[in-house]
Amino acid sequence: MIKLKNYILLLLLIVTAFSLGCTGTQSGTQSGMQMATQQVAEPTTLTLAAQWEPKTIDPHEYGYTGHRIGYTESLTGVDYEGKVIPSLATDWSVSPDGKTWTFNLRKGVVFHDGTPFTAEAMKKSLERSLIKSKSFAAVPIVGIDAADSQTLVVRMNNSFLLLPAYFSKGEAAALSSSSWNANGTIIKPVGTGPFIFDSWKPKEVVVAVKNTKYWGTAAHVDKVVYRILPEAMTRSMLLKSGEAQLSVILPPEIATGYMNQPGFTVHQQSIPRVRMITFNNIKAPFNDVRVRQAVNYAIDRNAIITSVLEGIGSTGTGLFPPDTYWANKSITTWPYNPEKARQLLEEAGWKDTNGDGIVEKDGKPFKVKLLTYSERAELPPIAEVMQQQLKNAGMDIEITVGTSSATEGIFKTGEYDMYLVGRGLLFTPDPDEIMMTDYHSSGTSKNVYGAFRWNNSRVDSLIEQARTTQDLSARKAMYDEVQAIVVEEAPVAYLNYYVNLDVSTDKIEGYRSHTNEYSYHLENVKFV
Amino acid sequence: MQAIVIHRILQIIPVLIGISIITFLLVSLAPGDPAEISLRAILDTDSPSPESISLMRAEMGLDQPLHIRYFIWLSRVVQGDLGYSYLTHKSTVYEILYALPTTFILAVSAMAISIIIGIPLGIAAAIKQNGILDHFCRFFSIIGNSTPEFFMAIVLLLIFSIELKILPVAGSGGFQYFILPSVVLAIGLIAITSRIMRTSMLDVLEENYILTARSKGLDRKTIISKHAIKNAMLPVLTYMGTQFGWLFGGAVIVESIFALPGLGRLTVDAVNTRDIMILQGCMITFAIIFVVINLLVDLSYIYLNPAIKYEEV
């Protein structure tokens, strides 16, 4: 038995040594942490936790990280409302035929390696980007010329008004040619942003330091540590332990826990992604506009938000969330009115004749199939809530949940009545793409998530007209009208918008969530 | 002895062929067109054009018949060419070698912790059957085995990182970053290891040769340390062998929570992004790890119980 006692003793020793070891090594990191938070005069390090992981550090292949952290910039930028704004180009214009774009570049900008940012450098960078990036496959660029040191001319095959929007992308970042080696392989991104790229450890961390020679307002913090943490719970723990001052994109169930907690701020921002139902517009019963409107009246959108989405989100109005530039702000949410829904159904010939609560037409009960997929976890519960709501208005829906590839297979055959989807809207910060694919008849005749097999000549002509209109507010007016028609004709029903929830600690101020996570604008963030 | 070793090693070959076929088929027959899925990620669009899909299919060799694709694939794999990740453009072998050390450290430390704690706990519980330690051990096993890793990780994080602030939350900066994840992994292992050790020990203690030893007049300490433990170790070893294999793949949750760039995370990422080459590479790696560990377990039997040698030949 002596041996056992010895063993336990040994075990205790190991455990003690182990814990001593931890505290010993830990004190180093902790003092580093305190340094970051307490002594403001000393170098300050901002740590943020995010789930997004760059698969490559080459901004021309994967541009999001550089723009978000702020070590790269493009000719154009995107403001908090999702509108294209000047960045490295101060202004731009297009020839009347829409084929030649001229960008006037910002003066006095230098790359992080000290070389000047000129039209010639931008030309080199963009030419590499066109080869490396898959984002510009749809852009009909013929050639890029440096007219003089501050003027860049881009020639197109045909009229293409989306060029400034495309040029805002991370993949169009301005990189100094010292960023890549003779083979064109990235060494490290050398950009123009308020931060200078420092290092990258795949799946773990990207580090950037302050650019003291930034053309705009210089950053407050000296260093940014972007930590990659796939698990939301871990991102939350990092806030609590004080290791991070900002955690981006936390799920509602975690973020709501911070809402009334002192020491933390929850940043709520709707993003251009809408949860919506797309109706099968060529098949009964949804080939009748009155039935589609009835569904809109029968859905209690507020109840969906409170019961499924933890109260986070705003009810659907038009295609774009109301706090973004492209939204038609005069559209209001369809009111919840089951009486009105029944009335519209009756007008369309659907009436409950046998008293079972479900309406019938020509002796057949109203029974439709709703498809949705499980990858977006909130969609199936939303479908269930709607099932109950529609039943109250006399409509019986049968829910089919599958994987997105399985439901898409069914969707393509047209063997469905309603398809509940989450639809991303502004991959390129301009409405043209989504309008063309989802609402213009050339797009809706194909199998896309928009207004399935629906067409409206007024909508078609407005979208086409917007393609050739250069004036921003005139274009917006056209898209506003399109959105209003779509809501009224209801080939789709908008339920609500996705919301990003970011949480920051009181140690910092100046952070604001960006609607499409274009940039975290960390140069505005400072320690208090 | 040598003959057995060679025999065992030769047995691996058909297993590996089987694995290669299954790996190949699983990925080939998975739903969804890999070309279309790749293009969606590359082009950042929901609906890539049919022309680009057919080009991509040709590029990925998906237009060939299945059996030809298998042999093309196998000949590449044998040469160590597991293809490239379409996302990172790095070779699969590079990606796996990058992820392997993290998972290896994690698995070895979890295994070490569970051996150091689990086996003595099991022995002690068996010796003092129904004593306080035995009850404690049982209680601990039930808790340890029925608590999901996810929950355990959060509880430990709250205690050691948020309240006591002695361990970092996540990352992989050094030794202290591996403590919590390996403890989380070890707890479940300790729970089972100690139970198996206890049961096995109790069985062995009732064997005739223990009775003989006792009647021979050997003291209890010698009986337990010289005769009982070694024999009682066999089932524990089998269990730990398979668990060690599982640790490599089963560390997925722990690697995600603690943000460790290991093999489990690589696999899950590959599944989520349909990065087929990486997925195949991971599956093959897991399979090889399993096979090698099983071989080692088998060989260690021979060391622990030489009687096995005569039964086999």
Coordinates of C-alpha atoms in Angstrom, one line a residue, chain A residues 3-497:
Chain A
K3 CA 3.3 2.2 -3.3
L4 CA -0.2 3.6 -3.7
K5 CA 0.6 6.4 -1.3
N6 CA 3.8 7.2 -3.2
Y7 CA 1.8 7.3 -6.3
I8 CA -0.7 9.7 -5.0
L9 CA 2.0 11.9 -3.7
L10 CA 3.7 11.9 -7.1
L11 CA 0.4 12.7 -8.8
L12 CA -0.1 15.7 -6.5
L13 CA 3.4 16.8 -7.2
I14 CA 2.8 16.7 -11.0
V15 CA -0.5 18.6 -10.6
T16 CA 1.1 21.2 -8.5
A17 CA 4.0 21.6 -10.9
F18 CA 1.6 21.7 -13.8
S19 CA -0.5 24.5 -12.2
L20 CA 2.6 26.4 -11.2
G21 CA 3.8 26.1 -14.7
C22 CA 0.6 27.5 -16.0
T23 CA 0.6 30.5 -13.7
G24 CA 4.2 31.1 -14.4
T25 CA 3.8 31.2 -18.2
Q26 CA 0.5 32.9 -17.9
S27 CA 1.8 35.9 -16.1
G28 CA 3.7 36.9 -19.2
T29 CA 0.6 37.0 -21.4
Q30 CA -1.5 38.7 -18.7
S31 CA 0.9 41.5 -18.3
G32 CA 0.8 41.9 -22.0
M33 CA -2.9 42.1 -21.8
Q34 CA -2.8 44.7 -19.0
M35 CA -0.4 46.6 -21.0
A36 CA -2.9 46.7 -23.9
T37 CA -5.7 47.8 -21.7
Q38 CA -4.3 50.0 -19.0
Q39 CA -1.3 52.0 -20.0
V40 CA -2.8 54.0 -22.8
A41 CA 0.5 55.8 -23.4
E42 CA 2.2 52.5 -24.1
P43 CA 1.5 50.7 -27.4
T44 CA -2.2 49.6 -27.6
T45 CA -3.3 46.3 -29.0
L46 CA -6.9 45.8 -30.1
T47 CA -7.9 42.2 -30.2
L48 CA -11.0 41.1 -32.1
A49 CA -12.5 37.7 -32.5
A50 CA -14.1 36.6 -35.7
Q51 CA -15.2 33.4 -37.4
W52 CA -14.0 34.4 -40.9
E53 CA -10.9 32.6 -41.9
P54 CA -8.8 33.8 -44.9
K55 CA -8.1 30.7 -46.9
T56 CA -5.2 32.5 -48.5
I57 CA -3.5 35.8 -47.5
D58 CA -3.5 37.0 -51.1
P59 CA -6.1 39.8 -51.2
H60 CA -6.5 39.3 -54.9
E61 CA -7.9 35.9 -54.3
Y62 CA -9.7 36.4 -51.0
G63 CA -10.1 40.1 -50.3
Y64 CA -12.4 40.3 -47.3
T65 CA -9.9 40.0 -44.5
G66 CA -7.7 42.9 -45.8
H67 CA -10.6 45.3 -46.1
R68 CA -12.1 44.3 -42.8
I69 CA -9.0 44.7 -40.8
G70 CA -7.9 47.7 -42.9
Y71 CA -4.6 46.9 -44.4
T72 CA -6.0 47.0 -48.0
E73 CA -8.2 49.5 -49.8
S74 CA -9.7 49.6 -53.3
L75 CA -10.5 52.5 -55.6
T76 CA -14.0 52.7 -54.3
G77 CA -15.4 51.8 -50.9
V78 CA -18.8 51.0 -49.4
D79 CA -20.4 53.2 -46.7
Y80 CA -22.3 52.0 -43.6
E81 CA -25.5 52.0 -45.6
G82 CA -24.1 49.8 -48.4
K83 CA -23.6 52.6 -51.0
V84 CA -20.5 52.9 -53.1
I85 CA -18.3 55.8 -52.1
P86 CA -14.8 57.2 -53.0
S87 CA -11.8 55.6 -51.4
L88 CA -8.5 55.5 -53.3
A89 CA -10.3 57.2 -56.2
T90 CA -11.7 60.6 -55.4
D91 CA -14.2 60.5 -58.2
W92 CA -14.9 58.7 -61.5
S93 CA -16.9 59.2 -64.7
V94 CA -18.0 57.1 -67.6
S95 CA -18.1 57.9 -71.3
P96 CA -21.6 58.3 -72.8
D97 CA -21.5 54.9 -74.4
G98 CA -20.7 53.4 -70.9
K99 CA -17.6 51.7 -72.2
T100 CA -14.8 53.9 -70.9
W101 CA -14.4 54.6 -67.2
T102 CA -12.0 57.2 -65.9
F103 CA -10.9 57.2 -62.2
N104 CA -9.2 60.1 -60.6
L105 CA -6.8 58.8 -58.0
R106 CA -6.3 60.3 -54.6
K107 CA -3.1 62.3 -54.3
G108 CA -0.5 61.8 -51.6
V109 CA -1.2 58.1 -51.0
V110 CA 1.8 55.8 -50.4
F111 CA 1.9 52.1 -50.1
H112 CA 3.1 50.5 -46.9
D113 CA 6.5 49.9 -48.5
G114 CA 6.9 53.7 -49.1
T115 CA 6.3 53.6 -52.9
P116 CA 3.8 56.1 -54.2
F117 CA 0.3 55.0 -55.2
T118 CA 0.0 55.9 -58.8
A119 CA -2.1 55.0 -61.7
E120 CA 0.7 52.8 -63.0
A121 CA 0.8 50.9 -59.7
M122 CA -3.0 50.5 -59.6
K123 CA -2.9 49.3 -63.2
K124 CA -0.4 46.5 -62.3
S125 CA -2.4 45.6 -59.2
L126 CA -5.7 45.4 -61.1
E127 CA -4.2 43.4 -63.9
R128 CA -3.0 40.9 -61.4
S129 CA -6.3 40.9 -59.7
L130 CA -8.2 40.1 -63.0
I131 CA -6.1 37.0 -63.4
K132 CA -6.0 35.9 -59.8
S133 CA -9.6 36.7 -58.7
K134 CA -12.6 34.8 -59.8
S135 CA -14.8 37.8 -58.8
F136 CA -14.4 39.6 -62.0
A137 CA -15.4 36.9 -64.5
A138 CA -18.5 38.9 -65.4
V139 CA -16.7 42.2 -65.8
P140 CA -16.0 42.8 -69.6
I141 CA -12.7 44.7 -69.1
V142 CA -10.6 45.0 -72.3
G143 CA -7.8 47.0 -71.0
I144 CA -6.5 49.3 -68.3
D145 CA -4.4 52.4 -69.0
A146 CA -2.6 54.9 -66.9
A147 CA -3.4 58.2 -68.6
D148 CA -1.2 60.1 -66.3
S149 CA 0.1 59.4 -62.8
Q150 CA -3.2 60.1 -61.1
T151 CA -5.7 59.1 -63.8
L152 CA -6.7 55.5 -64.5
V153 CA -8.7 54.6 -67.6
V154 CA -10.6 51.3 -67.8
R155 CA -11.9 50.2 -71.2
M156 CA -14.8 47.8 -71.4
N157 CA -16.2 45.6 -74.1
N158 CA -19.7 46.9 -73.6
S159 CA -21.5 49.3 -71.4
F160 CA -20.9 48.3 -67.8
L161 CA -22.2 50.6 -65.1
L162 CA -21.4 48.4 -62.2
L163 CA -17.6 48.9 -62.5
P164 CA -17.3 51.2 -59.4
A165 CA -19.3 48.6 -57.4
Y166 CA -17.0 45.8 -58.5
F167 CA -13.9 47.9 -57.8
S168 CA -14.9 48.2 -54.2
K169 CA -14.3 44.5 -53.6
G170 CA -11.5 43.3 -51.6
E171 CA -10.2 41.4 -54.6
A172 CA -9.7 44.7 -56.4
A173 CA -7.4 46.0 -53.6
A174 CA -4.5 48.2 -54.5
L175 CA -1.3 46.3 -53.8
S176 CA 2.2 47.4 -54.3
S177 CA 4.1 45.2 -56.7
S178 CA 6.4 44.2 -53.8
S179 CA 3.5 42.1 -52.6
W180 CA 4.3 39.3 -54.9
N181 CA 7.4 37.6 -56.2
A182 CA 8.6 37.0 -59.8
N183 CA 6.1 34.1 -60.3
G184 CA 3.2 36.3 -59.2
T185 CA 2.9 34.5 -55.9
I186 CA 2.0 36.5 -52.8
I187 CA 4.8 37.3 -50.4
K188 CA 2.7 39.5 -48.1
P189 CA 0.0 42.0 -48.8
V190 CA 1.4 45.5 -49.1
G191 CA -1.5 47.9 -49.3
T192 CA -2.4 51.5 -48.5
G193 CA -4.9 51.1 -45.5
P194 CA -4.7 52.5 -42.0
F195 CA -3.1 49.3 -40.9
I196 CA 0.0 47.5 -42.2
F197 CA -0.2 43.8 -42.6
D198 CA 2.3 42.1 -40.2
S199 CA 1.7 38.3 -40.0
W200 CA -0.7 35.5 -40.6
K201 CA -1.0 32.1 -38.9
P202 CA -3.6 30.0 -40.8
K203 CA -6.7 29.2 -38.9
E204 CA -5.4 31.3 -35.9
V205 CA -4.5 34.9 -36.3
V206 CA -3.8 37.9 -38.5
V207 CA -1.8 40.7 -37.1
A208 CA -1.6 44.3 -38.4
V209 CA 0.1 47.4 -37.1
K210 CA -0.8 51.0 -37.3
N211 CA 0.2 52.9 -40.5
T212 CA 1.5 56.3 -39.3
K213 CA 1.7 57.6 -42.9
Y214 CA -2.0 56.9 -43.7
W215 CA -3.6 59.4 -46.1
G216 CA -6.7 59.6 -44.0
T217 CA -7.2 60.0 -40.2
A218 CA -4.6 57.8 -38.6
A219 CA -5.7 54.9 -36.4
H220 CA -5.8 55.2 -32.6
V221 CA -4.6 51.8 -31.7
D222 CA -1.1 50.6 -32.5
K223 CA -1.8 47.0 -33.3
V224 CA -4.7 44.9 -34.3
V225 CA -4.9 41.2 -33.6
Y226 CA -7.6 39.5 -35.6
R227 CA -8.2 36.1 -34.0
I228 CA -10.0 33.4 -35.9
L229 CA -12.4 31.4 -33.7
P230 CA -15.0 29.3 -35.4
E231 CA -17.0 28.7 -32.2
A232 CA -19.3 31.6 -31.2
M233 CA -19.1 30.5 -27.5
T234 CA -15.4 30.9 -27.6
R235 CA -15.6 34.3 -29.1
S236 CA -18.0 35.2 -26.3
M237 CA -15.6 33.8 -23.6
L238 CA -12.8 35.9 -25.0
L239 CA -14.8 39.0 -24.3
K240 CA -15.5 37.9 -20.8
S241 CA -11.9 37.0 -20.0
G242 CA -10.8 40.4 -21.4
E243 CA -8.6 38.8 -24.0
A244 CA -10.6 40.4 -26.8
Q245 CA -12.3 43.8 -26.9
L246 CA -14.6 43.0 -29.8
S247 CA -16.3 39.9 -31.0
V248 CA -18.1 40.0 -34.3
I249 CA -21.1 37.9 -35.3
L250 CA -22.4 36.3 -32.2
P251 CA -25.7 34.3 -32.4
P252 CA -28.8 35.9 -30.9
E253 CA -28.9 33.5 -27.9
I254 CA -25.4 34.6 -26.9
A255 CA -25.6 38.3 -27.9
T256 CA -28.9 38.9 -26.0
G257 CA -27.1 37.8 -22.8
Y258 CA -24.9 40.9 -23.2
M259 CA -27.7 43.4 -23.7
N260 CA -28.4 44.4 -20.2
Q261 CA -24.9 43.6 -18.9
P262 CA -22.8 46.5 -17.8
G263 CA -19.4 46.7 -19.5
F264 CA -20.5 45.5 -22.9
T265 CA -22.2 47.0 -25.9
V266 CA -24.2 45.0 -28.4
H267 CA -24.1 46.3 -32.0
Q268 CA -27.1 45.3 -34.0
Q269 CA -27.0 45.7 -37.8
S270 CA -29.3 44.3 -40.4
I271 CA -27.4 43.0 -43.4
P272 CA -28.4 42.6 -47.0
R273 CA -29.8 39.1 -46.7
V274 CA -33.5 38.5 -46.5
R275 CA -35.5 35.6 -45.4
M276 CA -38.3 35.2 -47.8
I277 CA -40.9 32.8 -49.4
T278 CA -40.7 32.4 -53.1
F279 CA -44.0 31.3 -54.5
N280 CA -44.5 28.9 -57.4
N281 CA -46.1 31.6 -59.5
I282 CA -47.2 29.4 -62.4
K283 CA -49.0 26.8 -60.5
A284 CA -52.4 26.9 -58.6
P285 CA -53.1 28.3 -56.1
F286 CA -50.2 30.8 -56.2
N287 CA -50.7 31.7 -59.8
D288 CA -53.5 34.0 -58.4
V289 CA -52.1 37.2 -57.0
R290 CA -54.9 37.4 -54.4
V291 CA -53.8 34.1 -52.9
R292 CA -50.3 35.3 -52.6
Q293 CA -51.5 38.5 -51.0
A294 CA -53.6 36.4 -48.6
V295 CA -50.5 34.6 -47.5
N296 CA -48.8 37.9 -46.8
Y297 CA -51.8 39.0 -44.7
A298 CA -51.9 35.7 -42.9
I299 CA -48.3 35.8 -41.7
D300 CA -47.6 37.4 -38.4
R301 CA -44.1 38.6 -39.0
N302 CA -43.6 40.0 -35.5
A303 CA -44.5 36.7 -34.0
I304 CA -41.8 35.0 -36.1
I305 CA -39.2 37.4 -34.8
T306 CA -40.2 37.1 -31.2
S307 CA -40.8 33.3 -31.1
V308 CA -38.0 32.1 -33.4
L309 CA -35.4 34.9 -33.7
E310 CA -35.1 35.8 -30.0
G311 CA -36.6 39.2 -30.8
I312 CA -33.7 40.2 -33.0
G313 CA -34.5 41.6 -36.4
S314 CA -36.9 43.9 -38.3
T315 CA -39.9 42.7 -40.2
G316 CA -39.7 42.5 -43.9
T317 CA -40.7 45.4 -46.0
G318 CA -39.2 45.5 -49.5
L319 CA -36.2 43.6 -50.8
F320 CA -33.6 45.5 -48.9
P321 CA -33.5 46.2 -45.2
P322 CA -34.9 49.6 -44.4
D323 CA -31.6 51.0 -43.0
T324 CA -29.6 50.4 -46.2
Y325 CA -29.3 52.9 -49.0
W326 CA -31.1 50.9 -51.6
A327 CA -34.2 50.2 -49.6
N328 CA -37.5 51.8 -50.6
K329 CA -38.2 53.4 -47.3
S330 CA -41.8 54.1 -48.0
I331 CA -42.8 50.4 -48.2
T332 CA -44.4 49.2 -45.0
T333 CA -44.7 45.7 -43.7
W334 CA -47.8 43.8 -44.7
P335 CA -50.0 44.0 -41.7
Y336 CA -51.1 40.8 -39.9
N337 CA -54.7 40.5 -40.8
P338 CA -56.2 36.9 -41.0
E339 CA -59.6 38.4 -41.7
K340 CA -58.4 40.2 -44.8
A341 CA -56.6 37.0 -45.8
R342 CA -59.8 35.0 -45.7
Q343 CA -61.6 37.7 -47.6
L344 CA -59.0 37.6 -50.4
L345 CA -59.1 33.8 -50.5
E346 CA -62.8 34.0 -50.8
E347 CA -62.5 36.4 -53.7
A348 CA -60.2 33.9 -55.3
G349 CA -62.8 31.2 -54.9
W350 CA -61.4 29.6 -51.8
K351 CA -64.0 29.1 -49.0
D352 CA -64.4 26.8 -46.1
T353 CA -67.6 25.0 -47.0
N354 CA -67.3 21.9 -44.8
G355 CA -66.4 23.7 -41.6
D356 CA -63.1 22.0 -41.0
G357 CA -61.2 25.3 -40.8
I358 CA -59.5 24.8 -44.2
V359 CA -60.7 26.5 -47.3
E360 CA -61.7 24.6 -50.4
K361 CA -62.2 25.4 -54.0
D362 CA -64.1 23.1 -56.4
G363 CA -64.3 20.6 -53.5
K364 CA -60.5 20.4 -53.1
P365 CA -59.0 21.6 -49.8
F366 CA -56.2 24.2 -49.8
K367 CA -53.1 22.1 -49.2
V368 CA -49.7 23.3 -50.4
K369 CA -46.1 22.2 -50.1
L370 CA -43.5 24.4 -48.4
L371 CA -39.8 23.5 -49.0
T372 CA -37.0 24.7 -46.8
Y373 CA -33.5 23.5 -45.8
S374 CA -31.7 22.8 -42.5
E375 CA -28.4 24.5 -43.1
R376 CA -29.8 27.7 -41.9
A377 CA -31.1 26.4 -38.6
E378 CA -33.8 29.1 -38.1
L379 CA -35.7 28.3 -41.3
P380 CA -37.4 25.1 -40.3
P381 CA -38.8 26.6 -37.0
I382 CA -40.0 29.7 -39.0
A383 CA -41.7 27.3 -41.4
E384 CA -43.5 25.7 -38.4
V385 CA -44.7 29.0 -37.0
M386 CA -46.0 30.0 -40.4
Q387 CA -47.7 26.7 -40.8
Q388 CA -49.8 27.5 -37.7
Q389 CA -50.4 31.1 -38.8
L390 CA -51.6 30.1 -42.2
K391 CA -53.8 27.4 -40.8
N392 CA -55.5 30.1 -38.8
A393 CA -56.4 31.8 -42.1
G394 CA -57.7 28.5 -43.6
M395 CA -54.5 27.4 -45.5
D396 CA -53.0 24.0 -44.9
I397 CA -49.3 23.7 -45.6
E398 CA -47.1 20.7 -45.6
I399 CA -43.4 21.3 -44.7
T400 CA -40.6 19.5 -46.4
V401 CA -37.2 20.1 -44.8
G402 CA -34.0 18.8 -46.5
T403 CA -30.5 19.7 -47.1
S404 CA -30.1 22.7 -49.4
S405 CA -28.9 20.6 -52.3
A406 CA -31.9 18.2 -51.9
T407 CA -34.5 20.9 -51.7
E408 CA -32.9 22.7 -54.6
G409 CA -33.3 19.6 -56.6
I410 CA -37.1 19.6 -55.9
F411 CA -37.2 23.4 -56.5
K412 CA -35.7 23.0 -59.9
T413 CA -38.4 20.5 -61.0
G414 CA -41.1 23.0 -59.9
E415 CA -42.8 20.4 -57.7
Y416 CA -43.4 22.8 -54.9
D417 CA -45.6 25.7 -53.9
M418 CA -43.6 27.8 -51.5
Y419 CA -39.9 27.8 -50.9
L420 CA -38.5 29.4 -47.7
V421 CA -35.0 30.7 -48.3
G422 CA -32.4 33.1 -47.0
R423 CA -31.2 35.2 -49.9
G424 CA -28.0 37.2 -50.1
L425 CA -28.6 40.5 -51.9
L426 CA -25.5 42.6 -52.4
F427 CA -22.4 40.4 -53.0
T428 CA -21.5 43.3 -55.3
P429 CA -22.7 46.5 -53.6
D430 CA -25.2 47.4 -56.3
P431 CA -28.8 46.2 -56.8
D432 CA -28.3 45.4 -60.5
E433 CA -27.2 41.7 -60.0
I434 CA -30.0 40.7 -57.7
M435 CA -32.6 42.6 -59.7
M436 CA -31.5 40.9 -63.0
T437 CA -31.3 37.4 -61.6
D438 CA -34.3 37.5 -59.3
Y439 CA -36.9 39.9 -60.7
H440 CA -36.1 40.6 -64.4
S441 CA -37.9 38.2 -66.6
S442 CA -34.6 37.0 -68.1
G443 CA -33.7 35.8 -64.7
T444 CA -37.0 34.6 -63.3
S445 CA -37.5 32.3 -66.3
K446 CA -34.6 30.3 -64.9
N447 CA -34.4 28.5 -61.6
V448 CA -33.3 31.2 -59.2
Y449 CA -34.5 32.0 -55.7
G450 CA -36.3 35.1 -56.7
A451 CA -39.7 35.6 -58.3
F452 CA -40.0 32.1 -59.7
R453 CA -41.5 32.2 -63.3
W454 CA -43.0 35.7 -62.6
N455 CA -42.7 38.6 -65.0
N456 CA -43.8 42.2 -65.1
S457 CA -43.1 44.4 -68.1
R458 CA -42.9 47.5 -66.0
V459 CA -40.3 45.9 -63.7
D460 CA -38.4 44.7 -66.7
S461 CA -38.2 48.1 -68.3
L462 CA -37.3 49.8 -65.0
I463 CA -34.4 47.4 -64.3
E464 CA -33.2 47.8 -67.9
Q465 CA -33.4 51.6 -67.6
A466 CA -31.5 51.6 -64.3
R467 CA -28.7 49.7 -66.1
T468 CA -28.1 52.7 -68.4
T469 CA -28.7 55.5 -65.9
Q470 CA -25.7 57.0 -64.4
D471 CA -27.3 59.3 -61.9
L472 CA -27.4 57.6 -58.5
S473 CA -30.7 59.0 -57.2
A474 CA -32.4 58.5 -60.5
R475 CA -31.4 54.9 -60.4
K476 CA -32.5 54.5 -56.8
A477 CA -36.0 55.9 -57.8
M478 CA -36.3 53.2 -60.4
Y479 CA -35.3 50.4 -58.0
D480 CA -37.7 51.9 -55.4
E481 CA -40.5 51.5 -57.9
V482 CA -39.5 47.9 -58.7
Q483 CA -39.5 47.1 -55.0
A484 CA -42.9 48.6 -54.6
I485 CA -44.4 46.6 -57.5
V486 CA -42.8 43.4 -56.2
V487 CA -44.3 43.8 -52.8
E488 CA -47.8 44.6 -54.2
E489 CA -47.8 41.8 -56.8
A490 CA -46.2 39.5 -54.2
P491 CA -44.4 36.9 -56.3
V492 CA -42.3 36.6 -53.1
A493 CA -43.1 37.4 -49.5
Y494 CA -40.3 39.1 -47.4
L495 CA -40.4 37.9 -43.8
N496 CA -37.4 39.6 -42.2
Y497 CA -33.7 40.4 -42.6

